[in-house]
Amino acid sequence: MKQIGSLPGRFLLIIVTILTILVPLYQSFIQLRQEIVTKQQENNITSAVRNIWQKEFSTSNDGEPRSFINQISTRKVNQQLKIQLHIFTSELYAPEEQNYFIELLANQLNKPPELLSLNLIEIPTAQSDILNAIPEEEPPEPIITIAELQSDFLQEVKSSLLNLKLPPPAKLINYEVITSPNNSMAIRIFYLSQREIDKDAQVLLANDIRQRLNYPLTQVSMKRIAENPGNIAFEENSTVLKPQSLETLDKTASILKGQPALNLKIIANQKPEEATDTNKARAKVIKDYLELKWQINKKRIIPDIGKESQTNAILTVSSEQRTVSS
């Protein structure tokens, strides 16, 4: 892999130019979310206007149809909410009735009445025309929720990072997307390896991720998970876990809890002079500890018998299910 310093200056100039032109993906996401919130508020107001009118004003005192709404429009001017209603009516509405409508709507929206104004456009018509013209209510158009928007956004990130390759021997395990209104989007890459990815390789990999996302301001960090988180030492002829061994197991369990795609293999050893099946008992006590204290699924813990003449157990983290040797 080439050093980042060896790239031509012209290529770097092109990159800088692109960075100054591209519209950040995350800013678009925030803008779209704000537009959805605004649309939801407008729909809530329109629904309240329609419901109140149909319940309180669409019929006369004798129960006969009096009016129906043809069109509703709303807009905000500073703090003032202006409502305009186009209605067909067989009897014009008095100012007192219009003021009463404003009071009901203000109470429904939890706003002061003086912040609402009504422009009622009345089109006189016969009562029989109203009966024939009352439209059937159509179901409201589905509104995309913020949760659905976030789901679509994460799916887009997932598609962008599909087939992302890390330099061997590193293996991609998972990634974490972090978003904040005040900061650029951040992605943390979790990978399995016995050594850190070279710094220059990390720079090139981060640039590849930004290019895939079409968002040059993405903050990319990488977190290595060691394949061998540690060994568990035992006293001779003992299966008791030592305090330092418990710390190693707790650290390993925390990794397994955070990364469900990983499994753990326990290779338990014993010396020839120790009691028969001491190694099996050591593997079992480790397995039981992880299952009982940390609720790690037993299918993810693979006990195995080692061949070394040692009083220890070797822990190995893997992204693949391994077969238990006999």
Short mmCIF file of N, CA and C in Angstrom, two decimals, residues 34-175:
data_model
loop_
_atom_site.label_atom_id
_atom_site.label_comp_id
_atom_site.label_asym_id
_atom_site.label_seq_id
_atom_site.Cartn_x
_atom_site.Cartn_y
_atom_site.Cartn_z
N GLN A 34 -35.94 18.24 9.50
CA GLN A 34 -36.67 19.44 9.88
C GLN A 34 -37.89 19.65 8.99
N GLU A 35 -37.75 19.34 7.70
CA GLU A 35 -38.89 19.46 6.79
C GLU A 35 -40.01 18.49 7.16
N ILE A 36 -39.63 17.30 7.59
CA ILE A 36 -40.64 16.31 7.99
C ILE A 36 -41.38 16.79 9.24
N VAL A 37 -40.64 17.34 10.21
CA VAL A 37 -41.27 17.85 11.43
C VAL A 37 -42.24 18.97 11.09
N THR A 38 -41.82 19.88 10.19
CA THR A 38 -42.69 20.98 9.77
C THR A 38 -43.95 20.46 9.10
N LYS A 39 -43.80 19.46 8.22
CA LYS A 39 -44.94 18.88 7.52
C LYS A 39 -45.89 18.20 8.50
N GLN A 40 -45.36 17.55 9.50
CA GLN A 40 -46.21 16.92 10.52
C GLN A 40 -47.01 17.98 11.27
N GLN A 41 -46.37 19.10 11.60
CA GLN A 41 -47.08 20.16 12.30
C GLN A 41 -48.21 20.74 11.43
N GLU A 42 -47.93 20.95 10.15
CA GLU A 42 -48.95 21.46 9.24
C GLU A 42 -50.12 20.49 9.13
N ASN A 43 -49.84 19.20 9.05
CA ASN A 43 -50.90 18.20 8.96
C ASN A 43 -51.74 18.17 10.23
N ASN A 44 -51.09 18.34 11.38
CA ASN A 44 -51.82 18.35 12.66
C ASN A 44 -52.78 19.55 12.71
N ILE A 45 -52.32 20.71 12.23
CA ILE A 45 -53.17 21.91 12.23
C ILE A 45 -54.35 21.71 11.28
N THR A 46 -54.07 21.22 10.06
CA THR A 46 -55.14 20.99 9.08
C THR A 46 -56.17 20.00 9.60
N SER A 47 -55.70 18.95 10.24
CA SER A 47 -56.61 17.95 10.80
C SER A 47 -57.49 18.55 11.89
N ALA A 48 -56.89 19.40 12.74
CA ALA A 48 -57.67 20.04 13.81
C ALA A 48 -58.72 20.98 13.22
N VAL A 49 -58.35 21.76 12.19
CA VAL A 49 -59.31 22.66 11.53
C VAL A 49 -60.48 21.88 10.97
N ARG A 50 -60.18 20.80 10.24
CA ARG A 50 -61.24 20.01 9.60
C ARG A 50 -62.16 19.37 10.64
N ASN A 51 -61.57 18.79 11.68
CA ASN A 51 -62.38 18.09 12.69
C ASN A 51 -63.31 19.05 13.43
N ILE A 52 -62.78 20.20 13.82
CA ILE A 52 -63.61 21.16 14.56
C ILE A 52 -64.74 21.69 13.68
N TRP A 53 -64.42 22.01 12.43
CA TRP A 53 -65.46 22.54 11.54
C TRP A 53 -66.57 21.51 11.30
N GLN A 54 -66.18 20.28 11.01
CA GLN A 54 -67.18 19.26 10.73
C GLN A 54 -68.04 18.94 11.95
N LYS A 55 -67.44 19.02 13.12
CA LYS A 55 -68.18 18.68 14.34
C LYS A 55 -69.11 19.81 14.79
N GLU A 56 -68.65 21.06 14.68
CA GLU A 56 -69.38 22.18 15.28
C GLU A 56 -70.09 23.09 14.27
N PHE A 57 -69.67 23.10 13.01
CA PHE A 57 -70.16 24.13 12.09
C PHE A 57 -70.72 23.60 10.77
N SER A 58 -70.57 22.31 10.50
CA SER A 58 -70.99 21.81 9.18
C SER A 58 -72.50 21.58 9.08
N THR A 59 -73.22 21.57 10.20
CA THR A 59 -74.67 21.38 10.17
C THR A 59 -75.37 22.54 10.88
N SER A 60 -76.60 22.75 10.52
CA SER A 60 -77.41 23.80 11.17
C SER A 60 -78.01 23.26 12.46
N ASN A 61 -78.76 24.11 13.17
CA ASN A 61 -79.33 23.70 14.46
C ASN A 61 -80.32 22.56 14.32
N ASP A 62 -80.97 22.44 13.17
CA ASP A 62 -81.93 21.35 12.99
C ASP A 62 -81.28 20.08 12.45
N GLY A 63 -79.93 20.06 12.37
CA GLY A 63 -79.23 18.86 11.95
C GLY A 63 -79.04 18.72 10.45
N GLU A 64 -79.55 19.68 9.67
CA GLU A 64 -79.42 19.62 8.22
C GLU A 64 -78.03 20.12 7.80
N PRO A 65 -77.50 19.58 6.70
CA PRO A 65 -76.19 20.05 6.23
C PRO A 65 -76.19 21.53 5.93
N ARG A 66 -75.18 22.23 6.38
CA ARG A 66 -75.09 23.68 6.18
C ARG A 66 -73.89 24.06 5.30
N SER A 67 -72.77 23.33 5.47
CA SER A 67 -71.58 23.68 4.70
C SER A 67 -70.63 22.50 4.63
N PHE A 68 -69.70 22.57 3.69
CA PHE A 68 -68.59 21.62 3.66
C PHE A 68 -67.35 22.35 3.18
N ILE A 69 -66.19 21.85 3.64
CA ILE A 69 -64.91 22.50 3.33
C ILE A 69 -64.44 22.06 1.96
N ASN A 70 -64.09 23.04 1.15
CA ASN A 70 -63.54 22.75 -0.17
C ASN A 70 -62.01 22.78 -0.16
N GLN A 71 -61.43 23.70 0.65
CA GLN A 71 -59.98 23.83 0.67
C GLN A 71 -59.53 24.45 1.99
N ILE A 72 -58.41 23.96 2.49
CA ILE A 72 -57.81 24.51 3.71
C ILE A 72 -56.37 24.89 3.40
N SER A 73 -55.96 26.08 3.81
CA SER A 73 -54.56 26.47 3.70
C SER A 73 -54.15 27.20 4.98
N THR A 74 -52.92 26.95 5.41
CA THR A 74 -52.40 27.60 6.62
C THR A 74 -50.99 28.12 6.34
N ARG A 75 -50.65 29.19 7.02
CA ARG A 75 -49.28 29.70 6.94
C ARG A 75 -48.98 30.51 8.20
N LYS A 76 -47.70 30.56 8.55
CA LYS A 76 -47.28 31.32 9.72
C LYS A 76 -46.58 32.59 9.27
N VAL A 77 -46.98 33.68 9.87
CA VAL A 77 -46.34 34.97 9.64
C VAL A 77 -45.88 35.47 11.00
N ASN A 78 -44.57 35.45 11.20
CA ASN A 78 -44.00 35.70 12.53
C ASN A 78 -44.60 34.69 13.50
N GLN A 79 -45.31 35.16 14.52
CA GLN A 79 -45.94 34.24 15.48
C GLN A 79 -47.41 34.00 15.15
N GLN A 80 -47.94 34.68 14.14
CA GLN A 80 -49.36 34.60 13.80
C GLN A 80 -49.62 33.41 12.87
N LEU A 81 -50.61 32.58 13.23
CA LEU A 81 -51.05 31.47 12.38
C LEU A 81 -52.29 31.91 11.61
N LYS A 82 -52.19 31.98 10.30
CA LYS A 82 -53.28 32.44 9.44
C LYS A 82 -53.93 31.23 8.77
N ILE A 83 -55.24 31.10 8.96
CA ILE A 83 -56.00 29.99 8.37
C ILE A 83 -56.96 30.54 7.33
N GLN A 84 -56.96 29.94 6.17
CA GLN A 84 -57.89 30.33 5.12
C GLN A 84 -58.75 29.13 4.75
N LEU A 85 -60.09 29.31 4.82
CA LEU A 85 -61.04 28.25 4.52
C LEU A 85 -61.90 28.64 3.32
N HIS A 86 -61.93 27.76 2.33
CA HIS A 86 -62.91 27.86 1.24
C HIS A 86 -64.04 26.90 1.56
N ILE A 87 -65.27 27.43 1.70
CA ILE A 87 -66.39 26.55 2.03
C ILE A 87 -67.57 26.83 1.10
N PHE A 88 -68.35 25.79 0.85
CA PHE A 88 -69.66 25.93 0.22
C PHE A 88 -70.68 25.90 1.34
N THR A 89 -71.59 26.89 1.38
CA THR A 89 -72.53 26.98 2.49
C THR A 89 -73.90 27.46 2.01
N SER A 90 -74.92 26.95 2.67
CA SER A 90 -76.29 27.39 2.38
C SER A 90 -76.69 28.57 3.26
N GLU A 91 -75.85 28.92 4.25
CA GLU A 91 -76.15 30.04 5.17
C GLU A 91 -74.82 30.64 5.62
N LEU A 92 -74.64 31.94 5.39
CA LEU A 92 -73.38 32.59 5.74
C LEU A 92 -73.16 32.57 7.26
N TYR A 93 -71.89 32.57 7.65
CA TYR A 93 -71.54 32.49 9.07
C TYR A 93 -71.33 33.89 9.64
N ALA A 94 -71.92 34.11 10.82
CA ALA A 94 -71.82 35.40 11.49
C ALA A 94 -70.43 35.56 12.10
N PRO A 95 -69.98 36.80 12.34
CA PRO A 95 -68.67 37.02 12.97
C PRO A 95 -68.53 36.30 14.31
N GLU A 96 -69.66 36.23 15.07
CA GLU A 96 -69.60 35.54 16.35
C GLU A 96 -69.25 34.06 16.17
N GLU A 97 -69.81 33.46 15.13
CA GLU A 97 -69.51 32.05 14.86
C GLU A 97 -68.05 31.86 14.45
N GLN A 98 -67.56 32.78 13.67
CA GLN A 98 -66.17 32.68 13.25
C GLN A 98 -65.22 32.85 14.44
N ASN A 99 -65.55 33.76 15.36
CA ASN A 99 -64.74 33.94 16.57
C ASN A 99 -64.79 32.70 17.45
N TYR A 100 -65.96 32.08 17.50
CA TYR A 100 -66.09 30.85 18.29
C TYR A 100 -65.22 29.74 17.71
N PHE A 101 -65.15 29.66 16.39
CA PHE A 101 -64.28 28.69 15.73
C PHE A 101 -62.81 28.92 16.12
N ILE A 102 -62.40 30.20 16.13
CA ILE A 102 -61.03 30.54 16.51
C ILE A 102 -60.74 30.10 17.95
N GLU A 103 -61.71 30.31 18.84
CA GLU A 103 -61.52 29.91 20.24
C GLU A 103 -61.35 28.40 20.36
N LEU A 104 -62.20 27.65 19.66
CA LEU A 104 -62.08 26.20 19.72
C LEU A 104 -60.75 25.72 19.15
N LEU A 105 -60.33 26.28 18.04
CA LEU A 105 -59.07 25.86 17.41
C LEU A 105 -57.89 26.23 18.28
N ALA A 106 -57.92 27.43 18.89
CA ALA A 106 -56.83 27.85 19.77
C ALA A 106 -56.70 26.91 20.96
N ASN A 107 -57.84 26.50 21.50
CA ASN A 107 -57.82 25.56 22.62
C ASN A 107 -57.26 24.20 22.19
N GLN A 108 -57.63 23.76 20.97
CA GLN A 108 -57.14 22.48 20.46
C GLN A 108 -55.62 22.52 20.24
N LEU A 109 -55.12 23.64 19.73
CA LEU A 109 -53.69 23.77 19.42
C LEU A 109 -52.88 24.29 20.60
N ASN A 110 -53.57 24.58 21.69
CA ASN A 110 -52.91 25.11 22.89
C ASN A 110 -52.18 26.42 22.58
N LYS A 111 -52.87 27.32 21.89
CA LYS A 111 -52.31 28.61 21.52
C LYS A 111 -53.26 29.71 21.97
N PRO A 112 -52.75 30.93 22.22
CA PRO A 112 -53.65 32.06 22.54
C PRO A 112 -54.49 32.40 21.31
N PRO A 113 -55.78 32.71 21.48
CA PRO A 113 -56.65 33.03 20.33
C PRO A 113 -56.14 34.21 19.52
N GLU A 114 -55.46 35.16 20.18
CA GLU A 114 -55.00 36.34 19.45
C GLU A 114 -53.88 36.02 18.45
N LEU A 115 -53.29 34.81 18.57
CA LEU A 115 -52.25 34.41 17.61
C LEU A 115 -52.83 33.66 16.41
N LEU A 116 -54.18 33.57 16.34
CA LEU A 116 -54.83 32.89 15.21
C LEU A 116 -55.73 33.88 14.49
N SER A 117 -55.78 33.76 13.18
CA SER A 117 -56.70 34.58 12.40
C SER A 117 -57.36 33.71 11.33
N LEU A 118 -58.62 34.02 11.02
CA LEU A 118 -59.39 33.22 10.06
C LEU A 118 -59.83 34.09 8.89
N ASN A 119 -59.54 33.61 7.70
CA ASN A 119 -60.06 34.22 6.47
C ASN A 119 -61.03 33.22 5.87
N LEU A 120 -62.32 33.46 6.07
CA LEU A 120 -63.36 32.52 5.65
C LEU A 120 -63.93 32.98 4.30
N ILE A 121 -63.72 32.20 3.28
CA ILE A 121 -64.25 32.48 1.95
C ILE A 121 -65.47 31.60 1.74
N GLU A 122 -66.66 32.22 1.75
CA GLU A 122 -67.92 31.49 1.70
C GLU A 122 -68.52 31.56 0.29
N ILE A 123 -68.84 30.41 -0.25
CA ILE A 123 -69.46 30.32 -1.57
C ILE A 123 -70.90 29.86 -1.36
N PRO A 124 -71.88 30.76 -1.53
CA PRO A 124 -73.28 30.38 -1.28
C PRO A 124 -73.75 29.29 -2.27
N THR A 125 -74.52 28.38 -1.76
CA THR A 125 -75.07 27.31 -2.60
C THR A 125 -76.32 26.76 -1.94
N ALA A 126 -77.12 26.02 -2.71
CA ALA A 126 -78.34 25.42 -2.15
C ALA A 126 -77.98 24.24 -1.26
N GLN A 127 -78.89 23.97 -0.31
CA GLN A 127 -78.64 22.86 0.62
C GLN A 127 -78.54 21.53 -0.13
N SER A 128 -79.33 21.36 -1.19
CA SER A 128 -79.28 20.12 -1.96
C SER A 128 -77.93 19.95 -2.64
N ASP A 129 -77.33 21.09 -3.04
CA ASP A 129 -76.00 21.01 -3.65
C ASP A 129 -74.96 20.55 -2.64
N ILE A 130 -75.15 20.97 -1.39
CA ILE A 130 -74.21 20.56 -0.34
C ILE A 130 -74.28 19.05 -0.14
N LEU A 131 -75.51 18.53 -0.12
CA LEU A 131 -75.67 17.08 0.06
C LEU A 131 -74.97 16.30 -1.05
N ASN A 132 -75.08 16.83 -2.28
CA ASN A 132 -74.47 16.13 -3.40
C ASN A 132 -72.96 16.34 -3.49
N ALA A 133 -72.50 17.45 -2.91
CA ALA A 133 -71.09 17.81 -3.11
C ALA A 133 -70.19 17.40 -1.97
N ILE A 134 -70.76 16.95 -0.84
CA ILE A 134 -69.90 16.57 0.28
C ILE A 134 -69.00 15.42 -0.15
N PRO A 135 -67.69 15.63 -0.19
CA PRO A 135 -66.78 14.58 -0.68
C PRO A 135 -66.55 13.51 0.38
N GLU A 136 -66.29 12.34 -0.10
CA GLU A 136 -65.89 11.27 0.81
C GLU A 136 -64.47 11.55 1.30
N GLU A 137 -64.28 11.32 2.58
CA GLU A 137 -62.97 11.56 3.16
C GLU A 137 -61.96 10.55 2.62
N GLU A 138 -60.86 11.07 2.14
CA GLU A 138 -59.80 10.19 1.67
C GLU A 138 -58.81 9.95 2.80
N PRO A 139 -58.26 8.77 2.86
CA PRO A 139 -57.27 8.51 3.92
C PRO A 139 -56.07 9.42 3.75
N PRO A 140 -55.53 9.92 4.86
CA PRO A 140 -54.38 10.82 4.76
C PRO A 140 -53.16 10.11 4.17
N GLU A 141 -52.35 10.89 3.49
CA GLU A 141 -51.13 10.32 2.94
C GLU A 141 -50.20 9.94 4.08
N PRO A 142 -49.54 8.81 3.92
CA PRO A 142 -48.61 8.38 4.97
C PRO A 142 -47.48 9.38 5.13
N ILE A 143 -47.13 9.65 6.37
CA ILE A 143 -46.06 10.61 6.67
C ILE A 143 -44.83 9.83 7.12
N ILE A 144 -43.71 10.17 6.54
CA ILE A 144 -42.46 9.52 6.93
C ILE A 144 -42.06 10.03 8.30
N THR A 145 -41.90 9.13 9.24
CA THR A 145 -41.51 9.51 10.60
C THR A 145 -39.99 9.67 10.68
N ILE A 146 -39.54 10.31 11.75
CA ILE A 146 -38.10 10.47 11.95
C ILE A 146 -37.43 9.11 12.11
N ALA A 147 -38.13 8.17 12.76
CA ALA A 147 -37.56 6.83 12.92
C ALA A 147 -37.36 6.16 11.56
N GLU A 148 -38.35 6.34 10.66
CA GLU A 148 -38.22 5.76 9.32
C GLU A 148 -37.10 6.45 8.54
N LEU A 149 -36.98 7.76 8.74
CA LEU A 149 -35.91 8.49 8.07
C LEU A 149 -34.54 8.01 8.54
N GLN A 150 -34.40 7.82 9.85
CA GLN A 150 -33.13 7.32 10.38
C GLN A 150 -32.84 5.92 9.88
N SER A 151 -33.89 5.10 9.77
CA SER A 151 -33.70 3.75 9.26
C SER A 151 -33.22 3.78 7.82
N ASP A 152 -33.80 4.66 7.00
CA ASP A 152 -33.37 4.78 5.61
C ASP A 152 -31.93 5.28 5.54
N PHE A 153 -31.60 6.22 6.43
CA PHE A 153 -30.24 6.76 6.44
C PHE A 153 -29.22 5.68 6.79
N LEU A 154 -29.52 4.87 7.82
CA LEU A 154 -28.61 3.81 8.22
C LEU A 154 -28.50 2.73 7.14
N GLN A 155 -29.61 2.49 6.43
CA GLN A 155 -29.58 1.52 5.34
C GLN A 155 -28.69 2.03 4.21
N GLU A 156 -28.73 3.34 3.99
CA GLU A 156 -27.87 3.92 2.95
C GLU A 156 -26.40 3.80 3.35
N VAL A 157 -26.10 4.00 4.63
CA VAL A 157 -24.73 3.83 5.11
C VAL A 157 -24.29 2.38 4.95
N LYS A 158 -25.20 1.46 5.31
CA LYS A 158 -24.88 0.04 5.19
C LYS A 158 -24.57 -0.34 3.75
N SER A 159 -25.37 0.15 2.81
CA SER A 159 -25.13 -0.15 1.40
C SER A 159 -23.82 0.45 0.92
N SER A 160 -23.49 1.64 1.43
CA SER A 160 -22.25 2.30 1.01
C SER A 160 -21.02 1.55 1.49
N LEU A 161 -21.12 0.94 2.67
CA LEU A 161 -19.97 0.25 3.25
C LEU A 161 -19.93 -1.23 2.90
N LEU A 162 -20.86 -1.66 2.04
CA LEU A 162 -20.88 -3.05 1.63
C LEU A 162 -19.58 -3.39 0.90
N ASN A 163 -19.03 -4.56 1.22
CA ASN A 163 -17.79 -5.04 0.59
C ASN A 163 -16.57 -4.18 0.93
N LEU A 164 -16.63 -3.44 2.04
CA LEU A 164 -15.47 -2.69 2.47
C LEU A 164 -14.36 -3.65 2.88
N LYS A 165 -13.19 -3.50 2.29
CA LYS A 165 -12.07 -4.40 2.54
C LYS A 165 -11.04 -3.73 3.44
N LEU A 166 -10.57 -4.47 4.46
CA LEU A 166 -9.50 -4.01 5.31
C LEU A 166 -8.21 -4.72 4.92
N PRO A 167 -7.07 -4.08 5.13
CA PRO A 167 -5.79 -4.74 4.80
C PRO A 167 -5.56 -5.94 5.71
N PRO A 168 -5.19 -7.12 5.15
CA PRO A 168 -4.94 -8.31 5.96
C PRO A 168 -3.83 -8.04 6.97
N PRO A 169 -3.92 -8.69 8.14
CA PRO A 169 -4.89 -9.75 8.51
C PRO A 169 -6.16 -9.22 9.18
N ALA A 170 -6.38 -7.92 9.14
CA ALA A 170 -7.54 -7.34 9.81
C ALA A 170 -8.84 -7.80 9.16
N LYS A 171 -9.85 -8.06 10.01
CA LYS A 171 -11.17 -8.48 9.54
C LYS A 171 -12.23 -7.52 10.08
N LEU A 172 -13.05 -7.00 9.18
CA LEU A 172 -14.12 -6.09 9.59
C LEU A 172 -15.17 -6.85 10.39
N ILE A 173 -15.47 -6.37 11.59
CA ILE A 173 -16.45 -7.02 12.46
C ILE A 173 -17.76 -6.24 12.48
N ASN A 174 -17.66 -4.93 12.64
CA ASN A 174 -18.86 -4.13 12.78
C ASN A 174 -18.49 -2.66 12.61
N TYR A 175 -19.49 -1.79 12.56
CA TYR A 175 -19.24 -0.35 12.55
C TYR A 175 -20.35 0.33 13.34
#
